[in-house]
């Protein structure tokens, strides 16, 4: 597997209440293409910050971030939205669907940024909803869907534009065990069948065990990680 | 820049109650604004379009004190004076004092027709009239003592046609036998200038004078005003000369230009244009703040959604544009409704309003200004929340409860 996501000496600090917190400390990380990685660690360890930086939602203070051979860290603020639209699909803990839109309209929303016609956008959104098993819920509003269904719509939205990377921030955090398992199964299928590289933050060990690798973070550095079933050995940390 | 315009429409529909209130507030403001501006323009038009070479001579004491008729010859001899007519308020009504009241004036026919050649146009003349209708009506009035020239609006209101005899009851100069005054419609006029009131009846002064004196109830009659046409540029000197002429006379005169005379009427209502303008402005401001407040609330509720859109790849400018568009949609709809209300009022109650404010009509520029104000409010009210949403980082916006 080729290196697909690469973080070199990435540092990120936040200032809260006058205090400067170093969230990521000269972090090196590589994630190969079609990998399915779970980032775990205590609160404040930098998991979500890594996710945001990989997804282009946030910028590092220093260091270099490369995703799909593109140096994301050198993109300007005005270039980042376009880059996100082309390369990244997001799945959030609280689903983050637009409440006034139906399921299919939510999935069609990012497709508006593509050159597709309306008919093509609709067709692609229908396909994405079919992939996540929600063909019969297309015209439902988020308030008319269960939590698991909402997350499936969010996943359909994340894959609708056929992105290179899916970043998922605690995608099972608001779901019961059975629903969480089905969501993880779906993400697994996206990884194996559609060859999507997935980076996921989770506190859920059961969910993490369904990933190919688990990386543990503490105080902004990788402390251990490795392929599932191969023990821990830090192979994910460069 | 790609903007999901449909999302704004969906928000407008979803929060329909709040948005209906906003649209309602804007429509009331635009309606009031258009109506009041039209009213102000109506009042101002009479002043602005008044002839600078036409003077009005009235008593220095009050408009309600008549001037002696022998002043006419003296005024006619003032250098620069070209035309001169008496202009006496009659104060009659047709059938019903409440619904049948309108203005009537006794005038000198020949100078009147000449003086107002460029202000009024004759729409209907006696049957068989050929050539210049103005001359035809003037000649008809010369030969018919009870002849009257009637404004088109008032003729339409009462269904009068040329040849009709119309009875008017006059409370100021009542007939001693209790019968009404009879007038024969010999012509119907329309206006060439917006400032001209086409709700007036003009008739022969000698009919008025002979009838009043013939009853033996009054020794003499006078006239409330003389309207004087002077040579171009002769106004200022003529004003001084006329007033000087009667400085020691039985009645001192106060001569003004026609515009100043009209302004005097507007002033009698107090500073109405300023008053109306202040009300209109205050309402627009109040609604502006209410729309800004509504859009700020909408913006706060849209923080997380803007975070989602940013994460999906929509640009800050697309997100900002979307909320300005939503704001414009609300105020635009409100503006359209307000304009429709104004035009509806003009259609439904125009004649009633014209009874109080002759020549009232909804001004196209008032409509344009009203629309511009509605859209202006929309843009400004949308800018505040759009800037907030544009400035937020995606990660901050996604953490929001909004």
PDB file of N, CA and C in Angstrom, chain B residues 203-285:
ATOM      1  N   UNK B 203     -67.459  78.602 -13.465  1.00  0.00           N
ATOM      2  CA  UNK B 203     -68.642  79.184 -14.127  1.00  0.00           C
ATOM      3  C   UNK B 203     -68.483  80.703 -14.195  1.00  0.00           C
ATOM      4  N   UNK B 204     -69.441  81.361 -14.885  1.00  0.00           N
ATOM      5  CA  UNK B 204     -69.322  82.798 -15.160  1.00  0.00           C
ATOM      6  C   UNK B 204     -69.527  83.625 -13.896  1.00  0.00           C
ATOM      7  N   UNK B 205     -68.631  84.590 -13.707  1.00  0.00           N
ATOM      8  CA  UNK B 205     -68.741  85.449 -12.521  1.00  0.00           C
ATOM      9  C   UNK B 205     -70.006  86.306 -12.575  1.00  0.00           C
ATOM     10  N   UNK B 206     -70.380  86.723 -13.803  1.00  0.00           N
ATOM     11  CA  UNK B 206     -71.556  87.607 -13.884  1.00  0.00           C
ATOM     12  C   UNK B 206     -72.829  86.852 -13.503  1.00  0.00           C
ATOM     13  N   UNK B 207     -72.868  85.538 -13.744  1.00  0.00           N
ATOM     14  CA  UNK B 207     -74.016  84.732 -13.310  1.00  0.00           C
ATOM     15  C   UNK B 207     -74.102  84.764 -11.780  1.00  0.00           C
ATOM     16  N   UNK B 208     -72.944  84.613 -11.165  1.00  0.00           N
ATOM     17  CA  UNK B 208     -72.864  84.634  -9.706  1.00  0.00           C
ATOM     18  C   UNK B 208     -73.291  86.019  -9.180  1.00  0.00           C
ATOM     19  N   UNK B 209     -72.690  87.057  -9.760  1.00  0.00           N
ATOM     20  CA  UNK B 209     -72.918  88.420  -9.287  1.00  0.00           C
ATOM     21  C   UNK B 209     -74.386  88.834  -9.470  1.00  0.00           C
ATOM     22  N   UNK B 210     -74.907  88.624 -10.693  1.00  0.00           N
ATOM     23  CA  UNK B 210     -76.280  89.046 -10.983  1.00  0.00           C
ATOM     24  C   UNK B 210     -77.292  88.296 -10.121  1.00  0.00           C
ATOM     25  N   UNK B 211     -77.037  86.997  -9.906  1.00  0.00           N
ATOM     26  CA  UNK B 211     -77.988  86.200  -9.123  1.00  0.00           C
ATOM     27  C   UNK B 211     -78.004  86.657  -7.669  1.00  0.00           C
ATOM     28  N   UNK B 212     -76.804  86.872  -7.118  1.00  0.00           N
ATOM     29  CA  UNK B 212     -76.710  87.258  -5.700  1.00  0.00           C
ATOM     30  C   UNK B 212     -77.335  88.648  -5.495  1.00  0.00           C
ATOM     31  N   UNK B 213     -76.923  89.580  -6.360  1.00  0.00           N
ATOM     32  CA  UNK B 213     -77.434  90.950  -6.190  1.00  0.00           C
ATOM     33  C   UNK B 213     -78.927  91.025  -6.521  1.00  0.00           C
ATOM     34  N   UNK B 214     -79.354  90.197  -7.490  1.00  0.00           N
ATOM     35  CA  UNK B 214     -80.756  90.192  -7.898  1.00  0.00           C
ATOM     36  C   UNK B 214     -81.686  89.765  -6.790  1.00  0.00           C
ATOM     37  N   UNK B 215     -81.178  89.037  -5.828  1.00  0.00           N
ATOM     38  CA  UNK B 215     -82.014  88.569  -4.709  1.00  0.00           C
ATOM     39  C   UNK B 215     -82.241  89.682  -3.684  1.00  0.00           C
ATOM     40  N   UNK B 216     -81.377  90.724  -3.742  1.00  0.00           N
ATOM     41  CA  UNK B 216     -81.518  91.850  -2.839  1.00  0.00           C
ATOM     42  C   UNK B 216     -81.042  91.599  -1.431  1.00  0.00           C
ATOM     43  N   UNK B 217     -80.388  90.500  -1.243  1.00  0.00           N
ATOM     44  CA  UNK B 217     -79.916  90.186   0.116  1.00  0.00           C
ATOM     45  C   UNK B 217     -78.544  90.778   0.380  1.00  0.00           C
ATOM     46  N   UNK B 218     -77.816  91.123  -0.681  1.00  0.00           N
ATOM     47  CA  UNK B 218     -76.486  91.716  -0.514  1.00  0.00           C
ATOM     48  C   UNK B 218     -76.385  92.969  -1.375  1.00  0.00           C
ATOM     49  N   UNK B 219     -75.686  93.974  -0.864  1.00  0.00           N
ATOM     50  CA  UNK B 219     -75.527  95.222  -1.610  1.00  0.00           C
ATOM     51  C   UNK B 219     -74.468  95.095  -2.698  1.00  0.00           C
ATOM     52  N   UNK B 220     -73.474  94.297  -2.412  1.00  0.00           N
ATOM     53  CA  UNK B 220     -72.383  94.159  -3.375  1.00  0.00           C
ATOM     54  C   UNK B 220     -71.731  92.797  -3.192  1.00  0.00           C
ATOM     55  N   UNK B 221     -71.026  92.390  -4.209  1.00  0.00           N
ATOM     56  CA  UNK B 221     -70.218  91.174  -4.062  1.00  0.00           C
ATOM     57  C   UNK B 221     -68.758  91.529  -4.319  1.00  0.00           C
ATOM     58  N   UNK B 222     -67.895  90.715  -3.802  1.00  0.00           N
ATOM     59  CA  UNK B 222     -66.467  90.898  -4.054  1.00  0.00           C
ATOM     60  C   UNK B 222     -65.906  89.599  -4.595  1.00  0.00           C
ATOM     61  N   UNK B 223     -64.613  89.498  -4.573  1.00  0.00           N
ATOM     62  CA  UNK B 223     -63.988  88.241  -4.992  1.00  0.00           C
ATOM     63  C   UNK B 223     -62.879  87.890  -4.003  1.00  0.00           C
ATOM     64  N   UNK B 224     -62.767  86.649  -3.736  1.00  0.00           N
ATOM     65  CA  UNK B 224     -61.742  86.205  -2.778  1.00  0.00           C
ATOM     66  C   UNK B 224     -60.345  86.462  -3.288  1.00  0.00           C
ATOM     67  N   UNK B 225     -60.162  86.228  -4.590  1.00  0.00           N
ATOM     68  CA  UNK B 225     -58.826  86.413  -5.171  1.00  0.00           C
ATOM     69  C   UNK B 225     -58.949  86.912  -6.599  1.00  0.00           C
ATOM     70  N   UNK B 226     -57.871  87.524  -7.054  1.00  0.00           N
ATOM     71  CA  UNK B 226     -57.672  87.779  -8.482  1.00  0.00           C
ATOM     72  C   UNK B 226     -56.471  86.934  -8.896  1.00  0.00           C
ATOM     73  N   UNK B 227     -56.619  86.261 -10.008  1.00  0.00           N
ATOM     74  CA  UNK B 227     -55.468  85.560 -10.579  1.00  0.00           C
ATOM     75  C   UNK B 227     -54.944  86.425 -11.719  1.00  0.00           C
ATOM     76  N   UNK B 228     -53.649  86.693 -11.688  1.00  0.00           N
ATOM     77  CA  UNK B 228     -53.056  87.670 -12.602  1.00  0.00           C
ATOM     78  C   UNK B 228     -51.922  87.022 -13.386  1.00  0.00           C
ATOM     79  N   UNK B 229     -52.015  87.143 -14.712  1.00  0.00           N
ATOM     80  CA  UNK B 229     -50.915  86.662 -15.556  1.00  0.00           C
ATOM     81  C   UNK B 229     -50.042  87.863 -15.902  1.00  0.00           C
ATOM     82  N   UNK B 230     -48.739  87.771 -15.593  1.00  0.00           N
ATOM     83  CA  UNK B 230     -47.851  88.896 -15.905  1.00  0.00           C
ATOM     84  C   UNK B 230     -46.858  88.485 -16.981  1.00  0.00           C
ATOM     85  N   UNK B 231     -46.206  89.471 -17.567  1.00  0.00           N
ATOM     86  CA  UNK B 231     -45.198  89.183 -18.595  1.00  0.00           C
ATOM     87  C   UNK B 231     -44.040  88.422 -17.958  1.00  0.00           C
ATOM     88  N   UNK B 232     -43.352  87.567 -18.746  1.00  0.00           N
ATOM     89  CA  UNK B 232     -42.231  86.797 -18.191  1.00  0.00           C
ATOM     90  C   UNK B 232     -41.215  87.705 -17.502  1.00  0.00           C
ATOM     91  N   UNK B 233     -40.863  87.381 -16.295  1.00  0.00           N
ATOM     92  CA  UNK B 233     -39.867  88.132 -15.533  1.00  0.00           C
ATOM     93  C   UNK B 233     -40.401  89.349 -14.818  1.00  0.00           C
ATOM     94  N   UNK B 234     -41.717  89.592 -14.958  1.00  0.00           N
ATOM     95  CA  UNK B 234     -42.280  90.811 -14.359  1.00  0.00           C
ATOM     96  C   UNK B 234     -42.905  90.566 -12.985  1.00  0.00           C
ATOM     97  N   UNK B 235     -42.803  89.331 -12.499  1.00  0.00           N
ATOM     98  CA  UNK B 235     -43.511  88.963 -11.268  1.00  0.00           C
ATOM     99  C   UNK B 235     -43.147  89.848 -10.072  1.00  0.00           C
ATOM    100  N   UNK B 236     -41.837  89.940  -9.796  1.00  0.00           N
ATOM    101  CA  UNK B 236     -41.395  90.617  -8.575  1.00  0.00           C
ATOM    102  C   UNK B 236     -41.884  92.072  -8.521  1.00  0.00           C
ATOM    103  N   UNK B 237     -41.714  92.769  -9.646  1.00  0.00           N
ATOM    104  CA  UNK B 237     -42.111  94.180  -9.650  1.00  0.00           C
ATOM    105  C   UNK B 237     -43.641  94.304  -9.576  1.00  0.00           C
ATOM    106  N   UNK B 238     -44.330  93.402 -10.287  1.00  0.00           N
ATOM    107  CA  UNK B 238     -45.792  93.462 -10.287  1.00  0.00           C
ATOM    108  C   UNK B 238     -46.348  93.225  -8.882  1.00  0.00           C
ATOM    109  N   UNK B 239     -45.726  92.314  -8.153  1.00  0.00           N
ATOM    110  CA  UNK B 239     -46.174  92.033  -6.772  1.00  0.00           C
ATOM    111  C   UNK B 239     -46.091  93.314  -5.934  1.00  0.00           C
ATOM    112  N   UNK B 240     -44.926  93.982  -6.029  1.00  0.00           N
ATOM    113  CA  UNK B 240     -44.724  95.219  -5.266  1.00  0.00           C
ATOM    114  C   UNK B 240     -45.723  96.292  -5.707  1.00  0.00           C
ATOM    115  N   UNK B 241     -45.867  96.401  -7.035  1.00  0.00           N
ATOM    116  CA  UNK B 241     -46.734  97.459  -7.573  1.00  0.00           C
ATOM    117  C   UNK B 241     -48.194  97.262  -7.160  1.00  0.00           C
ATOM    118  N   UNK B 242     -48.653  96.033  -7.234  1.00  0.00           N
ATOM    119  CA  UNK B 242     -50.073  95.760  -6.904  1.00  0.00           C
ATOM    120  C   UNK B 242     -50.328  96.055  -5.423  1.00  0.00           C
ATOM    121  N   UNK B 243     -49.451  95.527  -4.575  1.00  0.00           N
ATOM    122  CA  UNK B 243     -49.669  95.729  -3.135  1.00  0.00           C
ATOM    123  C   UNK B 243     -49.536  97.210  -2.756  1.00  0.00           C
ATOM    124  N   UNK B 244     -48.631  97.930  -3.468  1.00  0.00           N
ATOM    125  CA  UNK B 244     -48.456  99.368  -3.192  1.00  0.00           C
ATOM    126  C   UNK B 244     -49.705 100.149  -3.570  1.00  0.00           C
ATOM    127  N   UNK B 245     -50.335  99.643  -4.626  1.00  0.00           N
ATOM    128  CA  UNK B 245     -51.531 100.305  -5.148  1.00  0.00           C
ATOM    129  C   UNK B 245     -52.645 100.387  -4.105  1.00  0.00           C
ATOM    130  N   UNK B 246     -52.725  99.355  -3.289  1.00  0.00           N
ATOM    131  CA  UNK B 246     -53.832  99.293  -2.329  1.00  0.00           C
ATOM    132  C   UNK B 246     -53.357  99.444  -0.875  1.00  0.00           C
ATOM    133  N   UNK B 247     -52.146  99.969  -0.742  1.00  0.00           N
ATOM    134  CA  UNK B 247     -51.572 100.088   0.602  1.00  0.00           C
ATOM    135  C   UNK B 247     -52.482 100.899   1.529  1.00  0.00           C
ATOM    136  N   UNK B 248     -53.081 101.944   0.948  1.00  0.00           N
ATOM    137  CA  UNK B 248     -53.974 102.781   1.760  1.00  0.00           C
ATOM    138  C   UNK B 248     -55.437 102.584   1.377  1.00  0.00           C
ATOM    139  N   UNK B 249     -55.698 101.517   0.608  1.00  0.00           N
ATOM    140  CA  UNK B 249     -57.046 101.295   0.105  1.00  0.00           C
ATOM    141  C   UNK B 249     -57.967 100.711   1.160  1.00  0.00           C
ATOM    142  N   UNK B 250     -59.208 100.524   0.774  1.00  0.00           N
ATOM    143  CA  UNK B 250     -60.152  99.953   1.732  1.00  0.00           C
ATOM    144  C   UNK B 250     -59.738  98.547   2.176  1.00  0.00           C
ATOM    145  N   UNK B 251     -59.102  97.820   1.264  1.00  0.00           N
ATOM    146  CA  UNK B 251     -58.581  96.486   1.620  1.00  0.00           C
ATOM    147  C   UNK B 251     -57.136  96.424   1.174  1.00  0.00           C
ATOM    148  N   UNK B 252     -56.231  96.230   2.094  1.00  0.00           N
ATOM    149  CA  UNK B 252     -54.840  96.023   1.687  1.00  0.00           C
ATOM    150  C   UNK B 252     -54.735  94.638   1.057  1.00  0.00           C
ATOM    151  N   UNK B 253     -53.854  94.524   0.074  1.00  0.00           N
ATOM    152  CA  UNK B 253     -53.740  93.218  -0.606  1.00  0.00           C
ATOM    153  C   UNK B 253     -52.424  92.532  -0.251  1.00  0.00           C
ATOM    154  N   UNK B 254     -52.448  91.247  -0.449  1.00  0.00           N
ATOM    155  CA  UNK B 254     -51.225  90.452  -0.285  1.00  0.00           C
ATOM    156  C   UNK B 254     -51.075  89.666  -1.583  1.00  0.00           C
ATOM    157  N   UNK B 255     -50.112  90.064  -2.382  1.00  0.00           N
ATOM    158  CA  UNK B 255     -49.921  89.415  -3.682  1.00  0.00           C
ATOM    159  C   UNK B 255     -48.738  88.449  -3.589  1.00  0.00           C
ATOM    160  N   UNK B 256     -48.953  87.271  -4.125  1.00  0.00           N
ATOM    161  CA  UNK B 256     -47.879  86.263  -4.112  1.00  0.00           C
ATOM    162  C   UNK B 256     -47.863  85.573  -5.462  1.00  0.00           C
ATOM    163  N   UNK B 257     -46.801  84.826  -5.700  1.00  0.00           N
ATOM    164  CA  UNK B 257     -46.815  83.979  -6.898  1.00  0.00           C
ATOM    165  C   UNK B 257     -47.809  82.851  -6.636  1.00  0.00           C
ATOM    166  N   UNK B 258     -48.226  82.201  -7.709  1.00  0.00           N
ATOM    167  CA  UNK B 258     -49.166  81.085  -7.556  1.00  0.00           C
ATOM    168  C   UNK B 258     -48.558  79.985  -6.683  1.00  0.00           C
ATOM    169  N   UNK B 259     -47.219  79.755  -6.867  1.00  0.00           N
ATOM    170  CA  UNK B 259     -46.543  78.721  -6.083  1.00  0.00           C
ATOM    171  C   UNK B 259     -46.598  79.023  -4.601  1.00  0.00           C
ATOM    172  N   UNK B 260     -46.309  80.281  -4.238  1.00  0.00           N
ATOM    173  CA  UNK B 260     -46.338  80.661  -2.820  1.00  0.00           C
ATOM    174  C   UNK B 260     -47.760  80.542  -2.265  1.00  0.00           C
ATOM    175  N   UNK B 261     -48.746  80.858  -3.118  1.00  0.00           N
ATOM    176  CA  UNK B 261     -50.150  80.738  -2.705  1.00  0.00           C
ATOM    177  C   UNK B 261     -50.488  79.275  -2.378  1.00  0.00           C
ATOM    178  N   UNK B 262     -50.067  78.374  -3.279  1.00  0.00           N
ATOM    179  CA  UNK B 262     -50.298  76.934  -3.061  1.00  0.00           C
ATOM    180  C   UNK B 262     -49.569  76.457  -1.808  1.00  0.00           C
ATOM    181  N   UNK B 263     -48.328  76.951  -1.650  1.00  0.00           N
ATOM    182  CA  UNK B 263     -47.538  76.576  -0.479  1.00  0.00           C
ATOM    183  C   UNK B 263     -48.260  76.986   0.796  1.00  0.00           C
ATOM    184  N   UNK B 264     -48.944  78.134   0.704  1.00  0.00           N
ATOM    185  CA  UNK B 264     -49.708  78.612   1.853  1.00  0.00           C
ATOM    186  C   UNK B 264     -50.793  77.627   2.252  1.00  0.00           C
ATOM    187  N   UNK B 265     -51.426  77.003   1.232  1.00  0.00           N
ATOM    188  CA  UNK B 265     -52.453  76.003   1.535  1.00  0.00           C
ATOM    189  C   UNK B 265     -51.855  74.786   2.214  1.00  0.00           C
ATOM    190  N   UNK B 266     -50.704  74.362   1.680  1.00  0.00           N
ATOM    191  CA  UNK B 266     -50.037  73.201   2.277  1.00  0.00           C
ATOM    192  C   UNK B 266     -49.637  73.525   3.714  1.00  0.00           C
ATOM    193  N   UNK B 267     -49.164  74.755   3.924  1.00  0.00           N
ATOM    194  CA  UNK B 267     -48.741  75.161   5.270  1.00  0.00           C
ATOM    195  C   UNK B 267     -49.909  75.241   6.232  1.00  0.00           C
ATOM    196  N   UNK B 268     -51.110  75.509   5.675  1.00  0.00           N
ATOM    197  CA  UNK B 268     -52.279  75.566   6.556  1.00  0.00           C
ATOM    198  C   UNK B 268     -52.517  74.229   7.240  1.00  0.00           C
ATOM    199  N   UNK B 269     -52.011  73.158   6.613  1.00  0.00           N
ATOM    200  CA  UNK B 269     -52.149  71.829   7.209  1.00  0.00           C
ATOM    201  C   UNK B 269     -51.021  71.558   8.205  1.00  0.00           C
ATOM    202  N   UNK B 270     -50.256  72.601   8.534  1.00  0.00           N
ATOM    203  CA  UNK B 270     -49.063  72.411   9.356  1.00  0.00           C
ATOM    204  C   UNK B 270     -47.966  72.009   8.398  1.00  0.00           C
ATOM    205  N   UNK B 271     -46.783  71.643   8.928  1.00  0.00           N
ATOM    206  CA  UNK B 271     -45.735  71.189   8.022  1.00  0.00           C
ATOM    207  C   UNK B 271     -45.990  69.725   7.699  1.00  0.00           C
ATOM    208  N   UNK B 272     -47.035  69.533   6.892  1.00  0.00           N
ATOM    209  CA  UNK B 272     -47.496  68.171   6.630  1.00  0.00           C
ATOM    210  C   UNK B 272     -46.438  67.303   5.943  1.00  0.00           C
ATOM    211  N   UNK B 273     -45.764  67.817   4.906  1.00  0.00           N
ATOM    212  CA  UNK B 273     -44.761  66.957   4.270  1.00  0.00           C
ATOM    213  C   UNK B 273     -43.696  66.461   5.257  1.00  0.00           C
ATOM    214  N   UNK B 274     -43.232  67.377   6.135  1.00  0.00           N
ATOM    215  CA  UNK B 274     -42.219  66.963   7.109  1.00  0.00           C
ATOM    216  C   UNK B 274     -42.796  65.929   8.072  1.00  0.00           C
ATOM    217  N   UNK B 275     -44.027  66.182   8.496  1.00  0.00           N
ATOM    218  CA  UNK B 275     -44.698  65.283   9.433  1.00  0.00           C
ATOM    219  C   UNK B 275     -44.851  63.886   8.814  1.00  0.00           C
ATOM    220  N   UNK B 276     -45.355  63.875   7.561  1.00  0.00           N
ATOM    221  CA  UNK B 276     -45.563  62.593   6.884  1.00  0.00           C
ATOM    222  C   UNK B 276     -44.229  61.899   6.642  1.00  0.00           C
ATOM    223  N   UNK B 277     -43.239  62.690   6.229  1.00  0.00           N
ATOM    224  CA  UNK B 277     -41.918  62.127   5.978  1.00  0.00           C
ATOM    225  C   UNK B 277     -41.310  61.527   7.234  1.00  0.00           C
ATOM    226  N   UNK B 278     -41.518  62.202   8.365  1.00  0.00           N
ATOM    227  CA  UNK B 278     -40.987  61.706   9.637  1.00  0.00           C
ATOM    228  C   UNK B 278     -41.642  60.386  10.009  1.00  0.00           C
ATOM    229  N   UNK B 279     -42.967  60.330   9.840  1.00  0.00           N
ATOM    230  CA  UNK B 279     -43.673  59.082  10.163  1.00  0.00           C
ATOM    231  C   UNK B 279     -43.165  57.945   9.276  1.00  0.00           C
ATOM    232  N   UNK B 280     -43.117  58.219   7.960  1.00  0.00           N
ATOM    233  CA  UNK B 280     -42.651  57.198   7.018  1.00  0.00           C
ATOM    234  C   UNK B 280     -41.244  56.727   7.358  1.00  0.00           C
ATOM    235  N   UNK B 281     -40.356  57.680   7.639  1.00  0.00           N
ATOM    236  CA  UNK B 281     -38.978  57.348   7.976  1.00  0.00           C
ATOM    237  C   UNK B 281     -38.894  56.528   9.249  1.00  0.00           C
ATOM    238  N   UNK B 282     -39.690  56.918  10.256  1.00  0.00           N
ATOM    239  CA  UNK B 282     -39.657  56.210  11.543  1.00  0.00           C
ATOM    240  C   UNK B 282     -40.127  54.772  11.368  1.00  0.00           C
ATOM    241  N   UNK B 283     -41.176  54.603  10.578  1.00  0.00           N
ATOM    242  CA  UNK B 283     -41.696  53.239  10.359  1.00  0.00           C
ATOM    243  C   UNK B 283     -40.648  52.397   9.637  1.00  0.00           C
ATOM    244  N   UNK B 284     -40.019  52.979   8.612  1.00  0.00           N
ATOM    245  CA  UNK B 284     -38.998  52.237   7.868  1.00  0.00           C
ATOM    246  C   UNK B 284     -37.843  51.843   8.796  1.00  0.00           C
ATOM    247  N   UNK B 285     -37.439  52.774   9.664  1.00  0.00           N
ATOM    248  CA  UNK B 285     -36.348  52.464  10.596  1.00  0.00           C
ATOM    249  C   UNK B 285     -36.735  51.354  11.566  1.00  0.00           C
TER     250      UNK B 285
END
